[in-house]
XYZ file of C-alpha atoms in Angstrom:
378
model
C -31.413 42.632 -4.454
C -30.033 39.187 -4.882
C -31.597 36.761 -3.114
C -28.702 34.378 -2.205
C -30.376 32.238 0.019
C -32.672 31.126 -2.924
C -29.762 31.328 -5.401
C -27.684 28.428 -3.197
C -30.901 26.463 -2.681
C -31.339 26.016 -5.937
C -27.986 24.924 -6.421
C -28.255 22.257 -4.065
C -31.656 20.977 -5.276
C -29.787 20.901 -8.432
C -26.340 19.824 -7.599
C -25.665 15.418 -8.505
C -24.282 14.992 -4.857
C -26.157 14.376 -1.718
C -26.015 17.176 0.790
C -28.080 16.592 3.936
C -28.894 18.690 7.084
C -28.957 16.673 10.856
C -30.352 18.342 13.962
C -28.584 16.880 16.520
C -30.801 18.042 19.088
C -33.732 15.863 17.543
C -31.914 13.455 15.861
C -33.539 13.406 12.517
C -33.149 14.769 8.999
C -34.520 17.981 8.944
C -33.308 18.553 4.866
C -32.009 16.610 1.690
C -31.656 17.872 -1.434
C -33.133 15.791 -4.844
C -29.723 14.094 -5.792
C -30.783 11.535 -2.822
C -33.496 10.026 -4.767
C -31.522 8.610 -7.916
C -28.176 8.361 -5.510
C -29.474 6.122 -2.636
C -32.730 5.129 -4.432
C -34.975 6.877 -1.511
C -37.204 9.273 -1.476
C -36.992 12.926 0.148
C -39.882 12.834 2.332
C -39.038 9.319 3.686
C -35.655 10.057 4.232
C -35.599 9.558 8.408
C -37.571 6.424 7.701
C -35.444 4.870 5.481
C -32.808 5.578 7.673
C -32.282 2.408 9.530
C -31.971 0.708 6.692
C -29.246 2.740 4.857
C -27.112 2.293 7.953
C -27.875 -1.096 7.921
C -25.781 -1.182 4.263
C -22.369 0.489 5.622
C -19.909 -2.274 5.301
C -19.275 -3.748 8.562
C -15.126 -2.636 8.464
C -16.413 0.845 7.848
C -18.632 1.328 11.363
C -16.325 2.078 13.578
C -14.647 4.196 11.557
C -17.606 6.357 10.840
C -19.008 5.995 14.732
C -15.511 7.564 15.701
C -15.998 10.656 13.398
C -19.859 11.137 14.071
C -19.080 11.529 17.776
C -16.209 13.669 16.937
C -18.843 15.880 14.270
C -21.312 16.031 17.269
C -18.829 17.353 19.380
C -18.723 20.232 17.367
C -15.546 19.062 15.875
C -14.586 20.830 12.273
C -12.879 17.947 10.642
C -11.963 17.128 6.990
C -13.822 14.329 5.036
C -14.405 10.837 5.603
C -14.299 8.168 3.151
C -17.168 4.807 3.430
C -18.425 2.451 1.974
C -22.535 1.158 1.429
C -23.174 -2.426 0.555
C -25.184 -3.562 -2.852
C -26.461 -6.650 -3.116
C -24.949 -8.673 -6.226
C -22.809 -5.514 -6.968
C -18.953 -3.769 -6.178
C -19.636 -1.621 -2.807
C -20.531 2.454 -3.468
C -17.932 4.632 -2.156
C -18.533 7.985 -0.747
C -16.686 10.686 0.324
C -18.499 12.343 3.314
C -17.486 16.504 3.924
C -19.117 18.016 6.613
C -19.745 20.824 8.524
C -20.737 21.877 11.896
C -22.841 24.670 12.189
C -23.704 26.343 15.614
C -27.426 26.959 14.605
C -29.916 29.313 16.043
C -32.228 28.795 18.637
C -32.725 25.393 17.422
C -29.439 24.165 18.421
C -26.456 23.163 16.394
C -26.888 21.478 13.057
C -24.564 18.979 11.177
C -24.932 19.948 7.369
C -23.120 17.249 5.042
C -22.143 16.203 1.522
C -22.318 12.769 0.409
C -19.956 12.510 -3.327
C -20.296 9.415 -4.600
C -16.381 8.498 -5.644
C -16.946 5.084 -6.538
C -15.703 5.034 -10.359
C -12.267 7.168 -8.636
C -11.987 4.226 -5.853
C -11.979 1.073 -8.648
C -10.100 3.308 -10.595
C -7.367 3.731 -8.353
C -7.572 -0.081 -7.248
C -7.367 -1.039 -10.199
C -4.392 0.861 -11.136
C -3.226 -0.049 -7.465
C -3.307 -3.899 -8.673
C -1.944 -3.053 -11.790
C 1.226 -1.430 -10.064
C 2.229 -4.160 -8.037
C 1.923 -7.150 -10.377
C 3.802 -4.988 -12.673
C 6.593 -3.960 -10.043
C 6.627 -7.866 -8.932
C 7.245 -9.052 -12.294
C 9.992 -6.559 -12.531
C 11.769 -7.867 -9.311
C 11.259 -11.217 -10.684
C 12.411 -11.501 -14.470
C 15.501 -9.250 -13.187
C 16.515 -11.704 -10.664
C 16.007 -14.556 -12.826
C 17.429 -12.622 -15.851
C 20.240 -11.092 -13.873
C 21.212 -14.507 -12.412
C 21.479 -15.991 -16.045
C 23.628 -13.214 -17.231
C 26.241 -13.516 -14.483
C 26.528 -16.923 -14.489
C 27.633 -16.268 -18.269
C 29.948 -13.747 -17.054
C 31.592 -16.663 -15.184
C 31.414 -19.083 -17.766
C 33.729 -16.647 -20.335
C 35.816 -16.098 -17.562
C 36.191 -19.922 -16.503
C 36.735 -20.542 -20.512
C 39.238 -17.684 -21.318
C 41.368 -19.521 -18.320
C 41.115 -22.999 -19.328
C 41.895 -22.522 -22.712
C 44.732 -23.940 -24.850
C 47.491 -21.352 -25.785
C 47.088 -21.995 -29.428
C 43.559 -20.680 -30.068
C 43.541 -18.376 -27.320
C 44.171 -15.047 -28.783
C 40.816 -15.362 -31.617
C 38.653 -16.559 -28.854
C 39.632 -14.775 -26.041
C 38.354 -11.522 -28.091
C 34.536 -13.007 -28.409
C 34.857 -14.427 -24.956
C 35.344 -10.610 -24.013
C 32.978 -9.468 -25.563
C 30.645 -12.151 -24.141
C 31.746 -11.105 -20.665
C 31.275 -7.474 -21.205
C 28.093 -8.274 -22.923
C 26.486 -9.977 -19.468
C 27.967 -7.455 -17.061
C 26.429 -4.783 -18.977
C 23.621 -6.416 -18.921
C 22.940 -6.988 -15.561
C 23.481 -3.451 -14.577
C 21.309 -2.231 -17.042
C 18.730 -4.327 -15.542
C 19.106 -3.686 -11.992
C 19.305 0.297 -13.352
C 15.956 0.292 -14.671
C 14.711 -1.391 -11.446
C 16.336 1.509 -9.449
C 14.880 3.954 -11.705
C 11.363 2.358 -11.537
C 11.882 3.167 -7.733
C 12.906 5.988 -7.493
C 10.689 7.030 -9.970
C 7.530 5.914 -7.481
C 9.183 7.198 -4.457
C 9.115 10.773 -5.943
C 5.963 11.172 -6.404
C 3.576 12.259 -3.924
C 1.684 10.401 -1.308
C -2.197 9.295 -2.225
C -3.397 8.320 1.166
C -6.661 5.626 1.610
C -7.725 3.815 4.232
C -7.253 0.277 3.271
C -7.114 -3.491 4.517
C -3.583 -3.970 5.024
C -4.297 -7.869 4.120
C -6.647 -7.936 1.086
C -4.415 -5.026 0.027
C -0.886 -7.255 0.421
C -2.933 -10.645 -1.037
C -2.050 -10.005 -4.653
C 1.724 -9.041 -4.930
C 2.633 -11.653 -2.247
C 0.664 -14.393 -4.318
C 3.088 -12.587 -7.755
C 5.963 -13.097 -5.524
C 5.007 -16.261 -4.640
C 3.990 -17.942 -8.034
C 7.091 -16.159 -9.919
C 10.433 -17.337 -7.309
C 8.770 -20.946 -6.915
C 8.680 -21.212 -11.053
C 12.300 -19.745 -10.403
C 12.577 -22.947 -7.955
C 12.923 -20.773 -5.438
C 11.549 -20.546 -1.508
C 8.802 -18.257 -0.875
C 5.606 -18.213 1.476
C 3.742 -15.477 3.441
C 1.082 -15.366 5.610
C -2.196 -12.878 6.179
C -4.320 -11.697 8.833
C -8.169 -13.754 9.645
C -9.334 -10.210 10.527
C -9.182 -7.024 8.847
C -6.465 -4.583 9.526
C -6.735 -1.060 8.516
C -4.365 1.475 7.707
C -3.704 4.603 6.125
C -1.598 3.905 3.203
C -0.317 4.858 -0.610
C -0.984 1.336 -1.855
C 1.674 1.347 -4.604
C 4.604 3.029 -2.670
C 4.269 0.626 0.677
C 3.972 -2.351 -2.101
C 6.957 -1.361 -3.840
C 8.765 -1.212 -0.067
C 7.756 -4.861 0.804
C 8.384 -5.965 -2.831
C 11.645 -4.538 -2.075
C 12.296 -6.023 0.964
C 11.510 -9.485 -0.661
C 13.856 -8.746 -3.488
C 16.469 -8.031 -1.098
C 16.048 -11.303 0.949
C 16.167 -13.383 -1.565
C 19.426 -11.794 -2.940
C 21.158 -12.904 0.303
C 19.607 -16.215 0.770
C 21.302 -19.200 -1.363
C 18.879 -21.187 -3.477
C 17.744 -23.964 -0.830
C 16.492 -21.195 1.306
C 13.507 -19.965 2.296
C 12.229 -16.238 2.594
C 9.022 -15.674 3.986
C 6.586 -12.398 4.661
C 4.075 -12.115 8.115
C 1.351 -9.272 8.403
C -0.365 -8.987 11.799
C -2.688 -6.826 13.407
C -1.599 -5.960 16.657
C -3.438 -3.477 19.095
C -2.000 -0.004 18.266
C -0.703 -1.136 14.871
C 0.347 -3.195 11.847
C 3.278 -5.128 11.072
C 5.051 -6.588 8.518
C 7.894 -8.915 8.399
C 10.255 -9.875 5.547
C 11.890 -12.951 7.217
C 15.034 -15.532 5.934
C 17.736 -17.813 6.806
C 19.945 -16.598 4.281
C 23.802 -15.289 4.837
C 22.610 -12.478 7.314
C 24.117 -9.086 7.641
C 27.929 -8.730 10.264
C 27.642 -6.976 13.338
C 29.320 -4.342 11.517
C 27.370 -3.639 9.002
C 23.913 -3.051 11.184
C 24.180 0.216 12.021
C 24.743 1.463 8.687
C 22.198 -0.623 6.395
C 19.886 2.527 5.985
C 22.441 5.166 5.384
C 22.015 6.712 1.339
C 24.761 5.237 -0.339
C 25.453 2.702 2.116
C 29.190 1.242 3.031
C 26.881 -1.857 4.237
C 26.021 -2.635 0.195
C 27.499 -5.857 -0.857
C 27.258 -7.945 -4.278
C 24.298 -10.733 -3.468
C 25.049 -14.461 -3.707
C 24.552 -14.658 -7.626
C 26.731 -11.351 -8.171
C 23.722 -8.996 -8.003
C 24.810 -5.108 -7.384
C 23.407 -2.905 -5.400
C 23.990 1.283 -5.624
C 23.175 1.362 -1.321
C 19.678 3.628 -2.168
C 17.250 0.173 -1.668
C 16.686 0.369 1.792
C 16.839 3.804 2.798
C 14.061 4.859 0.086
C 11.984 2.508 1.835
C 12.469 3.424 5.026
C 12.169 7.284 3.715
C 8.817 5.365 2.328
C 7.774 3.795 5.831
C 8.330 7.088 7.599
C 6.111 8.941 5.312
C 3.770 7.011 6.475
C 4.350 7.613 10.304
C 5.950 3.905 10.450
C 9.607 2.767 11.288
C 11.818 0.560 9.544
C 14.143 -1.863 12.061
C 16.090 -5.204 11.362
C 17.635 -7.498 12.823
C 19.788 -10.231 11.903
C 22.416 -12.967 12.882
C 25.361 -13.802 10.680
C 25.117 -17.484 9.074
C 21.466 -17.431 10.486
C 19.420 -15.100 8.636
C 17.639 -11.357 9.070
C 14.164 -9.948 9.515
C 13.056 -6.276 8.545
C 10.475 -5.120 10.498
C 7.922 -2.354 9.135
C 5.118 -0.866 11.964
C 2.504 1.649 11.122
C 0.217 2.724 13.232
C -3.694 1.627 12.896
C -6.169 3.521 11.175
C -8.686 5.466 12.687
C -11.610 3.444 13.516
C -9.832 -0.073 13.098
C -12.160 -1.877 14.945
C -13.601 -4.578 12.500
C -17.131 -3.326 13.277
C -19.219 -1.010 16.064
C -19.736 -2.827 19.200
C -23.506 -3.768 19.342
C -24.095 -1.432 22.646
C -22.417 1.351 21.288
C -24.374 1.805 17.297
C -27.791 3.220 18.772
C -25.505 5.795 21.281
C -23.046 6.459 19.201
C -24.093 6.480 15.472
C -26.990 8.518 14.512
C -28.461 9.161 17.721
């Protein structure tokens, strides 16, 4: 008869993923496979002696997160995988997905069986992809704002010239002005359609949630927006929290929401006006506010701004058109993150859009010293 225990042990030893068994009562590792050496640069025989140095490498922002899950594992809860970082001197952090299994055990007591899967390459690729997408979306928004404004101006000039032309030259020139006006109008429509298609397509993809530092994630897109709008002569500023604020996000979708809210604020703020973004961490949630001192929203329109194809849609100050989907999609994406999107506004004084989302588990920046020995690896 086939010896399944020997078969699975051979498979575990041949795996490139670190797999270990932790005896909860004894407070030590009782088994680790051969992958421990090449992946974590340790020796199987010395794993317990090396454990304190290994734990010291856990990223400070992940300590409370790991401690919270470790305590739940010790209580026998069967949880899904978590992701943690190990710091490396002079190198990028090493990312691991920890996949636990609580085994009741025999006379020796309960065991925690865990697989550590090195996901560093995937995480770094995802970070690069998110950065590229945010820069692409910012560039599209800024260019659309600039190009749309130019085409709208050409359209308005064509209308003015047609009205001012002498009757004698009007038949010949009016036809060319009509062509110029129609081309400008269609160009503006094409630009906005492209932006709307890009945003709608982004919403249609599945959520890819990661535990991230909100301030760190928003720094790149907001800096790009500030640079882009400065080149266009607009006033845009932002502020980020001094401490890490961890949330669970689909980074690409969430940054697109903030970009869309900023673009919307610019649309209804005069050239001499101001738009600013504030990112803050609150006791139970993270908050992103997009504020402006623009023309504001009439009180009668406020209850309808988040409706699909809302009756509250209107032309921007530079003639920008809208199909009324942007804020509705923004609200949908925020709600997918278990958050809320709200607005307050005073006509003639400006608007504030507020996004609140829950903090991630173990969102403290570090584990309190008095809990380290009691909670993290007894």
